Tab-separated table of N, CA and C in Angstrom:
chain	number	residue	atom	x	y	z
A	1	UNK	N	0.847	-1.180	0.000
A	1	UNK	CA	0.000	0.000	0.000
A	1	UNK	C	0.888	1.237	0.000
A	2	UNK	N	0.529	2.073	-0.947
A	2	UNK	CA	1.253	3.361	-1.143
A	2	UNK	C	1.145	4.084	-0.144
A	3	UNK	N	1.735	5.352	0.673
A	3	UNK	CA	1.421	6.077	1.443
A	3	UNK	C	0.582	7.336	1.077
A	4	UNK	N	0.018	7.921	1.925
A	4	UNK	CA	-1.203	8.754	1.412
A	4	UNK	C	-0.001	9.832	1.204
A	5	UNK	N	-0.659	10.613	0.140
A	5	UNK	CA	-0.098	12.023	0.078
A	5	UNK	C	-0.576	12.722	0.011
A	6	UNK	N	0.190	13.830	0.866
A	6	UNK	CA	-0.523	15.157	1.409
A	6	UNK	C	-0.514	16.630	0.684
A	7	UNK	N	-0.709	17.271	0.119
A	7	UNK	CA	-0.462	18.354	-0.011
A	7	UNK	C	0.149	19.508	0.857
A	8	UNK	N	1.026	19.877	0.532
A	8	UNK	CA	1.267	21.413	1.565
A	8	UNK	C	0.031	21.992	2.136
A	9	UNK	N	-0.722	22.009	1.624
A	9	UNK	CA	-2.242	22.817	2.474
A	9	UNK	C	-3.250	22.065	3.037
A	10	UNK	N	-3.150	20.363	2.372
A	10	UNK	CA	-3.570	19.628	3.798
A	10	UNK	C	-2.770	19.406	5.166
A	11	UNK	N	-1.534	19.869	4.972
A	11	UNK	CA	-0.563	19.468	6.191
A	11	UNK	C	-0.371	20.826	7.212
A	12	UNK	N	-0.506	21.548	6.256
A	12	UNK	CA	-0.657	23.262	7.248
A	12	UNK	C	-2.012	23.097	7.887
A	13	UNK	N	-3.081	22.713	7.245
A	13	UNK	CA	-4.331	22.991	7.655
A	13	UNK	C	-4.556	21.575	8.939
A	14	UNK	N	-4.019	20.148	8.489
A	14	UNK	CA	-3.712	19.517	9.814
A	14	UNK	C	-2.638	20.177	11.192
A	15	UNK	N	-1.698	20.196	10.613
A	15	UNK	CA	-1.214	21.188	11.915
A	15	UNK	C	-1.714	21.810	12.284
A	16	UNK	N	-2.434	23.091	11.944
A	16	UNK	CA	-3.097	24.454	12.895
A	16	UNK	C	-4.308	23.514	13.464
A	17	UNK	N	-5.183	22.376	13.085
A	17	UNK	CA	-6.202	22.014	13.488
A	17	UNK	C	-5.331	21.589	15.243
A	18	UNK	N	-4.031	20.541	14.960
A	18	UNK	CA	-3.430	19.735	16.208
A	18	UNK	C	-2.853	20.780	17.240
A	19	UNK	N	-2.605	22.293	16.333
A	19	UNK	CA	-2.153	23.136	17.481
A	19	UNK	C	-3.323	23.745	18.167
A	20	UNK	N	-4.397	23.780	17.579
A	20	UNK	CA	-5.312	24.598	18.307
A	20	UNK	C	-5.660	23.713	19.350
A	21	UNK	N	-5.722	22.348	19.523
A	21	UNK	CA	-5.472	21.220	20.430
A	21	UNK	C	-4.595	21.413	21.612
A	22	UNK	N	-3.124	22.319	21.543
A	22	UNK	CA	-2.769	22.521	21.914
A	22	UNK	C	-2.851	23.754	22.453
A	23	UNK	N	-2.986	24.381	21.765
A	23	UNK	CA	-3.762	26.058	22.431
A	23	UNK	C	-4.693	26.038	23.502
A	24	UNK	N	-5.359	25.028	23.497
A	24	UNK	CA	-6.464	24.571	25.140
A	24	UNK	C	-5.431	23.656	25.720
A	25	UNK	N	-4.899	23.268	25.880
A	25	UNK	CA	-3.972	22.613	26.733
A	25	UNK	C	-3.060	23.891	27.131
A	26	UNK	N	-2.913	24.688	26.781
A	26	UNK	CA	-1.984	25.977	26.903
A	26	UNK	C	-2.542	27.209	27.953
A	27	UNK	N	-4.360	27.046	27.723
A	27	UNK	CA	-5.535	27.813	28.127
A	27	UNK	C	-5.098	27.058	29.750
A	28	UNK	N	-5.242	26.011	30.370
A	28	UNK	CA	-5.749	25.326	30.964
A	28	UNK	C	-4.233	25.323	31.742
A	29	UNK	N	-3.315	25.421	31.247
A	29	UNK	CA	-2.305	25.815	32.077
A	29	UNK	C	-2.466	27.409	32.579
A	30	UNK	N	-2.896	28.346	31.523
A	30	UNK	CA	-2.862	29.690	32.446
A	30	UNK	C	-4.023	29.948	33.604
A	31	UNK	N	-5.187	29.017	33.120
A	31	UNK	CA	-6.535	28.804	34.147
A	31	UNK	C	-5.321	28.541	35.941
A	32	UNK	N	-4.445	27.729	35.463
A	32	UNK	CA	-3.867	27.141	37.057
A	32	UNK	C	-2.950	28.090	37.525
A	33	UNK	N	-2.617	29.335	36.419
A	33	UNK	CA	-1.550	30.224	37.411
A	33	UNK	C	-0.390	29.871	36.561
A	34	UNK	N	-0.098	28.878	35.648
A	34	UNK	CA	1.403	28.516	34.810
A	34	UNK	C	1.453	29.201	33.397
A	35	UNK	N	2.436	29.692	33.489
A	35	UNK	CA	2.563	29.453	32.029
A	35	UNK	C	2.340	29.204	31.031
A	36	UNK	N	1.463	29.795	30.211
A	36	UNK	CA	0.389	29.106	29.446
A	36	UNK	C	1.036	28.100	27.944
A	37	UNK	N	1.664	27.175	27.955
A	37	UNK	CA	2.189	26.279	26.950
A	37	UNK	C	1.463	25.264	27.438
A	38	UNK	N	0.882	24.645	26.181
A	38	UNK	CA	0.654	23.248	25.812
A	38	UNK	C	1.077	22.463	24.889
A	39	UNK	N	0.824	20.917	24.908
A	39	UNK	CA	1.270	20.314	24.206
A	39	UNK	C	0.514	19.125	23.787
A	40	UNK	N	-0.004	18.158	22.603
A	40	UNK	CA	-0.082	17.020	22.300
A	40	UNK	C	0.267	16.439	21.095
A	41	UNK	N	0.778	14.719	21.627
A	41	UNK	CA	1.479	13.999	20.658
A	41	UNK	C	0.005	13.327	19.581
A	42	UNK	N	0.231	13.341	18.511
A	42	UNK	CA	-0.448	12.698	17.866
A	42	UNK	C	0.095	11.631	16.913
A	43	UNK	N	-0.805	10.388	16.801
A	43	UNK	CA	-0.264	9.161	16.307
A	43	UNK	C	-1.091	8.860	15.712
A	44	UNK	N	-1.276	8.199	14.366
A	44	UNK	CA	-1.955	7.300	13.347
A	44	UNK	C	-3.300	8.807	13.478
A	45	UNK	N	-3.144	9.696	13.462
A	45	UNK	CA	-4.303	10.690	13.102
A	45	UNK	C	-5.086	10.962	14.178
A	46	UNK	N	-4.575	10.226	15.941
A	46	UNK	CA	-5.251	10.580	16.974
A	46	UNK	C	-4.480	11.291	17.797
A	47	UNK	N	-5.098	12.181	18.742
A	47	UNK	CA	-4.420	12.514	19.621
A	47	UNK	C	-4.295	11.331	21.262
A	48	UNK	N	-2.865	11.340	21.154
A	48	UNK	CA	-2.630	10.208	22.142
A	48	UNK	C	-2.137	10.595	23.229
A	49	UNK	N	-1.655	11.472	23.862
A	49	UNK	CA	-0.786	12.356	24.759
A	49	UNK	C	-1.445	13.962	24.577
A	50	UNK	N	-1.619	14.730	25.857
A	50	UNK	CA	-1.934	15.928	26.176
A	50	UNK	C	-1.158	16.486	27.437
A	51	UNK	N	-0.388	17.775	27.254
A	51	UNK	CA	-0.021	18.101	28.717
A	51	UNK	C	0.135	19.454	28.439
A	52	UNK	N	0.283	20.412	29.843
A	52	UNK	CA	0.117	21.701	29.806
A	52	UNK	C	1.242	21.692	30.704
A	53	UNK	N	1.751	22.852	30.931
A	53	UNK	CA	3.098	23.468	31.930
A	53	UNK	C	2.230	23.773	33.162
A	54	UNK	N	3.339	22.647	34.180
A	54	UNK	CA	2.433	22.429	35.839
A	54	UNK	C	3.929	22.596	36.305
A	55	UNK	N	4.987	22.963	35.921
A	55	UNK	CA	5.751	22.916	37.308
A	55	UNK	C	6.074	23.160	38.772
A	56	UNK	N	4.871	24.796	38.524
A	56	UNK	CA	4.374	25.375	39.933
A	56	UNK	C	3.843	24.363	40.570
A	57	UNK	N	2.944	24.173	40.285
A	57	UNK	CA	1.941	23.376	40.773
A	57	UNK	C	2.421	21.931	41.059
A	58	UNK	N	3.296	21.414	40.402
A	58	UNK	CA	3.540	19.941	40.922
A	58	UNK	C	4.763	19.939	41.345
A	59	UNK	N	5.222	21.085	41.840
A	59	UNK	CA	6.652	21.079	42.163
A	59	UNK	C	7.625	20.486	41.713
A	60	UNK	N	7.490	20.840	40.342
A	60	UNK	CA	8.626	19.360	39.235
A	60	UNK	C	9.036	20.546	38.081
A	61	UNK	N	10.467	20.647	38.295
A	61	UNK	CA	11.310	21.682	37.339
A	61	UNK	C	10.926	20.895	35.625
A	62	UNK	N	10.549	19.714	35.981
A	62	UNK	CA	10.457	18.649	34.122
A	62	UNK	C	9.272	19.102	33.677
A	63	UNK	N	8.184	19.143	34.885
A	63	UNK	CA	6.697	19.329	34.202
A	63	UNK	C	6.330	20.156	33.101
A	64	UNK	N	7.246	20.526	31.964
A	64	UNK	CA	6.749	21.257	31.275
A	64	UNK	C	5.278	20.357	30.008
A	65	UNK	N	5.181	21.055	29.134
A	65	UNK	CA	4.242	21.134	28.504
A	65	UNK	C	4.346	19.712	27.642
A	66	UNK	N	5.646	19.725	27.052
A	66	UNK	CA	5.946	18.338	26.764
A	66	UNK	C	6.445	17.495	27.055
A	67	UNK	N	6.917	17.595	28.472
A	67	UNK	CA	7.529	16.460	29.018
A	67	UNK	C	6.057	15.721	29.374
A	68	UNK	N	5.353	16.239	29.935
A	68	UNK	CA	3.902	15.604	30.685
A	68	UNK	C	3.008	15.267	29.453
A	69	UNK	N	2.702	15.961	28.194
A	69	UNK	CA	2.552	14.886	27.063
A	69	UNK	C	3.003	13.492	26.687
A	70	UNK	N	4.631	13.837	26.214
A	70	UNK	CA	5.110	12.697	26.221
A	70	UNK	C	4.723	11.559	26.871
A	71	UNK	N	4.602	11.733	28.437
A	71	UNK	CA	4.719	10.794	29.241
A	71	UNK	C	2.827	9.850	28.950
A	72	UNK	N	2.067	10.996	28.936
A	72	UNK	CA	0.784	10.767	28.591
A	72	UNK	C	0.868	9.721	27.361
A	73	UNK	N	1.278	10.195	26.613
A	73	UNK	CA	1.150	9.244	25.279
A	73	UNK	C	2.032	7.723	25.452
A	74	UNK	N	2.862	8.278	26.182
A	74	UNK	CA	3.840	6.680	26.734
A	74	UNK	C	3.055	5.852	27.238
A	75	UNK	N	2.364	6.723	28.537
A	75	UNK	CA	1.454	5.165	29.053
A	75	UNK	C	0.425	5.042	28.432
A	76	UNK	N	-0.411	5.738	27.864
A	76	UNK	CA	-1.287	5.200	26.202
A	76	UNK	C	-0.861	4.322	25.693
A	77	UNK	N	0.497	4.237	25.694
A	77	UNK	CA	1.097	3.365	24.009
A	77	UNK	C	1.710	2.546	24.310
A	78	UNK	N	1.932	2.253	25.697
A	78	UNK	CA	2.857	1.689	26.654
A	78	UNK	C	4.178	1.233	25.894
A	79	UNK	N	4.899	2.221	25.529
A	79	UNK	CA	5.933	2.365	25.413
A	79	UNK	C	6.508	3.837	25.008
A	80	UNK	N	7.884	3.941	25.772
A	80	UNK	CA	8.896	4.565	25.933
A	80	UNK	C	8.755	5.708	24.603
A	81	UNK	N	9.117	4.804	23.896
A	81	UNK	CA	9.380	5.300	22.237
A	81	UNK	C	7.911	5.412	21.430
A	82	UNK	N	8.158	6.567	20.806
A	82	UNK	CA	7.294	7.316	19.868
A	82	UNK	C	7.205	7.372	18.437
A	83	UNK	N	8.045	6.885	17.703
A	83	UNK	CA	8.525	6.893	16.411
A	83	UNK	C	8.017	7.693	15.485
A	84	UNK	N	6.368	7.167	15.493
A	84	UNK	CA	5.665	7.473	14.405
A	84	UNK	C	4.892	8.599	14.580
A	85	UNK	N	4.984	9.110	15.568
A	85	UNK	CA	4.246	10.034	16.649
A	85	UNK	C	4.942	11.236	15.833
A	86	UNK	N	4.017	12.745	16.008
A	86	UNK	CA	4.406	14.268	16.142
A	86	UNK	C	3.944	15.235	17.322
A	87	UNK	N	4.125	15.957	18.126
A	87	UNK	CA	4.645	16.607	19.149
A	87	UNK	C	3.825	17.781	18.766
A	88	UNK	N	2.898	18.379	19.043
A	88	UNK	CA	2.544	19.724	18.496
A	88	UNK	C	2.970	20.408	19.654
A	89	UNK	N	3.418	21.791	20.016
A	89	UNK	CA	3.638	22.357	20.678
A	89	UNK	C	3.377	23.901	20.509
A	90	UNK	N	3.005	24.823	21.647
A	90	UNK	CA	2.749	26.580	21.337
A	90	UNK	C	4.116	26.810	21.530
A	91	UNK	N	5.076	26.814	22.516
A	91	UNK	CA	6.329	27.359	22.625
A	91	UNK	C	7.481	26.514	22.058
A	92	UNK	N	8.690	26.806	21.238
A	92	UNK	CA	9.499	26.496	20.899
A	92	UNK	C	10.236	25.829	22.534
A	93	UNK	N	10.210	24.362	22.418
A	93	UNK	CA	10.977	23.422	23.185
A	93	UNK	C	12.157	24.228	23.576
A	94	UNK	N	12.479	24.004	24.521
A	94	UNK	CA	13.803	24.408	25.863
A	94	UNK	C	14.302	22.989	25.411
A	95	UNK	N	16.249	23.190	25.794
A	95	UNK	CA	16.892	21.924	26.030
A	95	UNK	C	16.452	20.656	26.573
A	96	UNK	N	16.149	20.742	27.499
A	96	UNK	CA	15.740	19.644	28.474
A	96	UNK	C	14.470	18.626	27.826
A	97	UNK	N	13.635	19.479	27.060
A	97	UNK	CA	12.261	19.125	26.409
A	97	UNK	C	12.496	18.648	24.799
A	98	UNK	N	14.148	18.903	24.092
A	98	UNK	CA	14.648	19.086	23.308
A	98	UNK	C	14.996	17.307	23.534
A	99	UNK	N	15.838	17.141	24.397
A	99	UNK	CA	16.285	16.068	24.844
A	99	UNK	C	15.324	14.809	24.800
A	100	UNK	N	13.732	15.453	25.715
A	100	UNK	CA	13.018	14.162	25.561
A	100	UNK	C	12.248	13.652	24.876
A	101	UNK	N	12.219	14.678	23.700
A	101	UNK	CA	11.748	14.298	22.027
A	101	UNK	C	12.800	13.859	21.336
A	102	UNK	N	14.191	13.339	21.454
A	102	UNK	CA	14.733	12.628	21.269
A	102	UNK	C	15.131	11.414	21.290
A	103	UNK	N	14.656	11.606	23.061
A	103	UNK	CA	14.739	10.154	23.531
A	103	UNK	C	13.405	9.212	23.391
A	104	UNK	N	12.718	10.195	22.898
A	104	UNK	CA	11.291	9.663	22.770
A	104	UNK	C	11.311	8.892	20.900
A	105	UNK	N	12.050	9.472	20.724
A	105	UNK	CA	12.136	9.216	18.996
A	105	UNK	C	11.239	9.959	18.016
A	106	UNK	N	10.646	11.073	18.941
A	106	UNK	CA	9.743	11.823	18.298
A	106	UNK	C	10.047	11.979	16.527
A	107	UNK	N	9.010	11.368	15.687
A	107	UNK	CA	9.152	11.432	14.078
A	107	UNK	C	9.037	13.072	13.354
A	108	UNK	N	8.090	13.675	14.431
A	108	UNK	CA	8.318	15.431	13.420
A	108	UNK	C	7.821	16.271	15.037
A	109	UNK	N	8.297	17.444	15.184
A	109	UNK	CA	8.520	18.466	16.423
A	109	UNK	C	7.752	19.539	15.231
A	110	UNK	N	6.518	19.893	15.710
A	110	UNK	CA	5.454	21.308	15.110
A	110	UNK	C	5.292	22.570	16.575
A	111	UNK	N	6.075	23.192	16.471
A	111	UNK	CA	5.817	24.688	17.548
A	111	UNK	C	4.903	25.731	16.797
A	112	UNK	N	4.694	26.805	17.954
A	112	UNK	CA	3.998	27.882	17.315
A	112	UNK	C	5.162	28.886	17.984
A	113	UNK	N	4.801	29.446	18.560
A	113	UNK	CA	5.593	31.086	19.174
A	113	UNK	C	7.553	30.642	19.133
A	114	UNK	N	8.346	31.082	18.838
A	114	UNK	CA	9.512	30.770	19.072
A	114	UNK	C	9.777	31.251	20.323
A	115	UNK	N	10.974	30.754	20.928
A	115	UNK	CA	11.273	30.911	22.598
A	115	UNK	C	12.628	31.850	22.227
A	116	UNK	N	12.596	33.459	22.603
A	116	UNK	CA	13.891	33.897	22.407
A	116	UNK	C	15.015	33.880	23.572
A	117	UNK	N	14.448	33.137	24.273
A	117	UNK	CA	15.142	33.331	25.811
A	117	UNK	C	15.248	31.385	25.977
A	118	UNK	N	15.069	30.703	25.906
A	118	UNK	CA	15.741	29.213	25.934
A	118	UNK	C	15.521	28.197	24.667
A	119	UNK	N	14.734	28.740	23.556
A	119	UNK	CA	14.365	28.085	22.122
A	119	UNK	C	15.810	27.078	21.992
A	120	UNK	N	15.292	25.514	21.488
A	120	UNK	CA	16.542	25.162	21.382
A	120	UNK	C	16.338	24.302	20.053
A	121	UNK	N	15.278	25.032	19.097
A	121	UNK	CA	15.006	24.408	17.717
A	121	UNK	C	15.606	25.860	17.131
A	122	UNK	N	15.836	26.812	17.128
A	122	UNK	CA	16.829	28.112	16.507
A	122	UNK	C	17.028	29.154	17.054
A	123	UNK	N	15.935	29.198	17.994
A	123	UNK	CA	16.204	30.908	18.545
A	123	UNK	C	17.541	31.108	19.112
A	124	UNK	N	18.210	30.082	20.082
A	124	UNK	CA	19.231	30.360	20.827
A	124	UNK	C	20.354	29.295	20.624
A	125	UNK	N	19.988	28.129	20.275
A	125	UNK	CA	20.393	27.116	19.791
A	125	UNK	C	19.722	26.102	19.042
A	126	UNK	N	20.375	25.481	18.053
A	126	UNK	CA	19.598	24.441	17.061
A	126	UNK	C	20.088	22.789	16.921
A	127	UNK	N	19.619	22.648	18.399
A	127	UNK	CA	19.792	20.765	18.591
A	127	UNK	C	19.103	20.233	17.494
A	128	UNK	N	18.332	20.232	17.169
A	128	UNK	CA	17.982	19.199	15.885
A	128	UNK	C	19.076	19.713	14.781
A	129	UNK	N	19.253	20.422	14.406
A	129	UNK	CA	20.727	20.475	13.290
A	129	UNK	C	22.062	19.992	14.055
A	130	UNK	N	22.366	19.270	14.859
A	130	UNK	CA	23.201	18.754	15.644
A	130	UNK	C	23.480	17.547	15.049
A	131	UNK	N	24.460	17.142	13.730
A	131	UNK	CA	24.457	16.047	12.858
A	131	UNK	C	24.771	14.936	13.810
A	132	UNK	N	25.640	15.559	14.977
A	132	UNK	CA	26.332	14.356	15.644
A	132	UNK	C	25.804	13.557	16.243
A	133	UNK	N	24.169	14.046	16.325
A	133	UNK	CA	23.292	13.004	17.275
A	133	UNK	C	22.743	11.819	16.238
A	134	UNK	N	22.146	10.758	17.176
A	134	UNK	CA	21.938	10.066	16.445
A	134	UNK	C	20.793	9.383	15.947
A	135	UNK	N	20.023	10.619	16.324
A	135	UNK	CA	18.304	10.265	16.151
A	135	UNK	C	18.311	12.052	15.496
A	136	UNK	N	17.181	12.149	14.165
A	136	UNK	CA	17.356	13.817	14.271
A	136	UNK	C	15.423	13.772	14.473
A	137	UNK	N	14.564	14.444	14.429
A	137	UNK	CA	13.621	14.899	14.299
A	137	UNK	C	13.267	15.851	13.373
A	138	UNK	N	11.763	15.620	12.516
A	138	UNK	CA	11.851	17.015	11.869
A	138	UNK	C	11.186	18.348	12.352
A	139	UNK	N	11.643	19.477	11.771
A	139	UNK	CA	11.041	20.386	12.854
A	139	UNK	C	10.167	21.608	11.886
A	140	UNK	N	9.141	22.139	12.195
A	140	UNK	CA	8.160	22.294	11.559
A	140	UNK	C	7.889	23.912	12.866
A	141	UNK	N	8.253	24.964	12.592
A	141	UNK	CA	8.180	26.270	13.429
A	141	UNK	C	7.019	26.966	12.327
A	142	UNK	N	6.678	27.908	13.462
A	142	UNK	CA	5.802	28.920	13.264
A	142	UNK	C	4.316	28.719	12.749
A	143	UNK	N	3.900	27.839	13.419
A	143	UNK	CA	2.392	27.743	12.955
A	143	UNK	C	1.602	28.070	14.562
A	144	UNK	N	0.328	28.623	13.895
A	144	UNK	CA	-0.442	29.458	14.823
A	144	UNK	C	0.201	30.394	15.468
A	145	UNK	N	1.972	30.635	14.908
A	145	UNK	CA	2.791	31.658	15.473
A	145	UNK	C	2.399	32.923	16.271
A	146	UNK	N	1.159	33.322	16.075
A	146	UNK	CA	0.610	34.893	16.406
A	146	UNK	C	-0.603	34.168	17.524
A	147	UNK	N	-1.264	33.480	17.250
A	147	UNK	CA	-2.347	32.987	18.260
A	147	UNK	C	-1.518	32.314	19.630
A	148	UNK	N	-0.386	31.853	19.715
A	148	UNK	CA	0.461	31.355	20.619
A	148	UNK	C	1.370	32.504	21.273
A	149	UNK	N	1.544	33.043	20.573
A	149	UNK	CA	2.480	34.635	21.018
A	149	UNK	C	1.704	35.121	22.111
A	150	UNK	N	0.458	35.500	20.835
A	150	UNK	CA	-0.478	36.346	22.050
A	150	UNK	C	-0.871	35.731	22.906
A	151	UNK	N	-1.290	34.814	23.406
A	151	UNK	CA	-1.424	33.986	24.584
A	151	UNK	C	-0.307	33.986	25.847
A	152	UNK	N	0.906	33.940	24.774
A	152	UNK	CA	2.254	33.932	26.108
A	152	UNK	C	2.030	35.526	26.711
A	153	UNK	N	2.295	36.732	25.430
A	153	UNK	CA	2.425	38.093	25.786
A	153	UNK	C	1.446	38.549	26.631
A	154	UNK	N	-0.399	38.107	26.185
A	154	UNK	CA	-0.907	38.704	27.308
A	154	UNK	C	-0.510	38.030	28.728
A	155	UNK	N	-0.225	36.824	28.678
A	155	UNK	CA	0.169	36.401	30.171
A	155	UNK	C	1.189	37.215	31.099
A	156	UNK	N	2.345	37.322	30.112
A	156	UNK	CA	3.205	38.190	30.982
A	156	UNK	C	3.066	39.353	31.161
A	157	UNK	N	1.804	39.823	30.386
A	157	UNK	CA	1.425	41.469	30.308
A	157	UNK	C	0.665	41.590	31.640
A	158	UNK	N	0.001	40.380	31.713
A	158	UNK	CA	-1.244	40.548	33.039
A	158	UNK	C	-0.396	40.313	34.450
A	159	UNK	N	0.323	39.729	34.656
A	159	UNK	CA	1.498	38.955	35.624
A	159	UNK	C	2.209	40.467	35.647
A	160	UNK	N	2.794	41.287	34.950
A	160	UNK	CA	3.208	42.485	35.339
A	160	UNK	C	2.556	43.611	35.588
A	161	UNK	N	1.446	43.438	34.922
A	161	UNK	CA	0.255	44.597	35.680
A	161	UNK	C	-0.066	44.315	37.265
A	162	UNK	N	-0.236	42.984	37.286
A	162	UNK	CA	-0.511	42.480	38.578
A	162	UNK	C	0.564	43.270	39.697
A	163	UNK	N	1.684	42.821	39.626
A	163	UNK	CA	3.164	43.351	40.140
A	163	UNK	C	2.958	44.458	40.525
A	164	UNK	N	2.514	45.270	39.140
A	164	UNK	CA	2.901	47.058	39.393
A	164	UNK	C	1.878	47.392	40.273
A	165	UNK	N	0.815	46.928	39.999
A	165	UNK	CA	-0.576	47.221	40.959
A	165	UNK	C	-0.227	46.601	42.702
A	166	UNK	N	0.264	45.775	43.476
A	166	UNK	CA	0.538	45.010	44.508
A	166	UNK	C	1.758	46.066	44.527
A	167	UNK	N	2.648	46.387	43.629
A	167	UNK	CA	3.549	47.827	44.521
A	167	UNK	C	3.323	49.081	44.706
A	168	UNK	N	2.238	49.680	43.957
A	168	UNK	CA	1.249	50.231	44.245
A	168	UNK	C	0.751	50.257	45.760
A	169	UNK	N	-0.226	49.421	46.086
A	169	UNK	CA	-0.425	48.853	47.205
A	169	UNK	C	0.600	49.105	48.130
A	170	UNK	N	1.541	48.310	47.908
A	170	UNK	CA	1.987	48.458	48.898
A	170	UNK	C	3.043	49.807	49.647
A	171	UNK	N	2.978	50.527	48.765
A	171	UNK	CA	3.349	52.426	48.399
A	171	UNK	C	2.006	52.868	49.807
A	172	UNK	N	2.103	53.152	50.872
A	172	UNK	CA	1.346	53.988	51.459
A	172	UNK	C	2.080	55.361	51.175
A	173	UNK	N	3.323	55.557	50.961
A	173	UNK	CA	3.074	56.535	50.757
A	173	UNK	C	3.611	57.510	52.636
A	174	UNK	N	3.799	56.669	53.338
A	174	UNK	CA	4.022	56.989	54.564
A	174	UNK	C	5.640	57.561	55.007
């Protein structure tokens, strides 16, 4: 059996459908006070793995958005390895998250917003162009790029209004 083929505009238009998947997984982290990134793995055309950024909350420096996917889709699939699997993600993967879509065997890495402060698919560094490894992933940036932005920006916009207002407050002024 031949493999199906896709067009460029069925594969853009599947991605933005799997990120907006991820965009409520992203919602549902800022509902808890985190960081609003989400993430899910999808396999054979389902979504098999879902996770949002809990590290506050579960007191776990790993809990990000795709480490707690990953793991979701692992015990779904009960196994370790992912092969055939893709990773949708709102924020461009950090090292550490870089690492466990590697070890996961993740088959294609899809972000939206790039990370200019720990991105480790180009912003700051580019582990998947790292020939020397020995698994690569493919990597697929900037989709829903502006719907994921704005989600991060108003967060940190509201988180610093908050701030200025509580020093405010706390200004008597005495």
């Amino acid at each position: 059996m031949a493999p199906a083929f896709r067009s460029a505009d069925e594969e853009a238009e599947r991605d933005a459908l799997y990120m907006e998947a991820a965009l409520r997984q992203a919602r549902l982290a800022q509902t808890a006070g985190e960081v609003p990134v989400g993430a899910v793995v999808v396999c054979g055309g389902e979504i098999v793995g879902r996770g949002y950024n809990r590290p506050i909350s579960a007191n776990d420096p790993t809990a990000h958005a795709e480490i707690v996917a990953l793991r979701d889709a692992a015990q779904r699939l009960g196994n370790y390895r992912l092969p055939d699997c893709t990773l949708y993600v709102t924020l461009e993967p950090c090292a550490m998250c870089s690492g466990a879509i590697f070890h996961a065997r993740i088959a294609r890495l899809v972000y939206g917003a790039c990370d200019p402060k720990t991105g480790a698919a180009g912003s700051i560094i580019d582990l998947y162009a790292e020939r020397r490894l020995n698994f690569h992933t493919e990597v697929v940036g900037g989709v829903c790029m502006e719907a994921c932005g704005r989600l991060l920006s108003q967060f940190f916009a509201a988180r610093r209004s908050a701030k200025a207002v509580a020093g405010k407050e706390g200004d008597s002024g005495d």
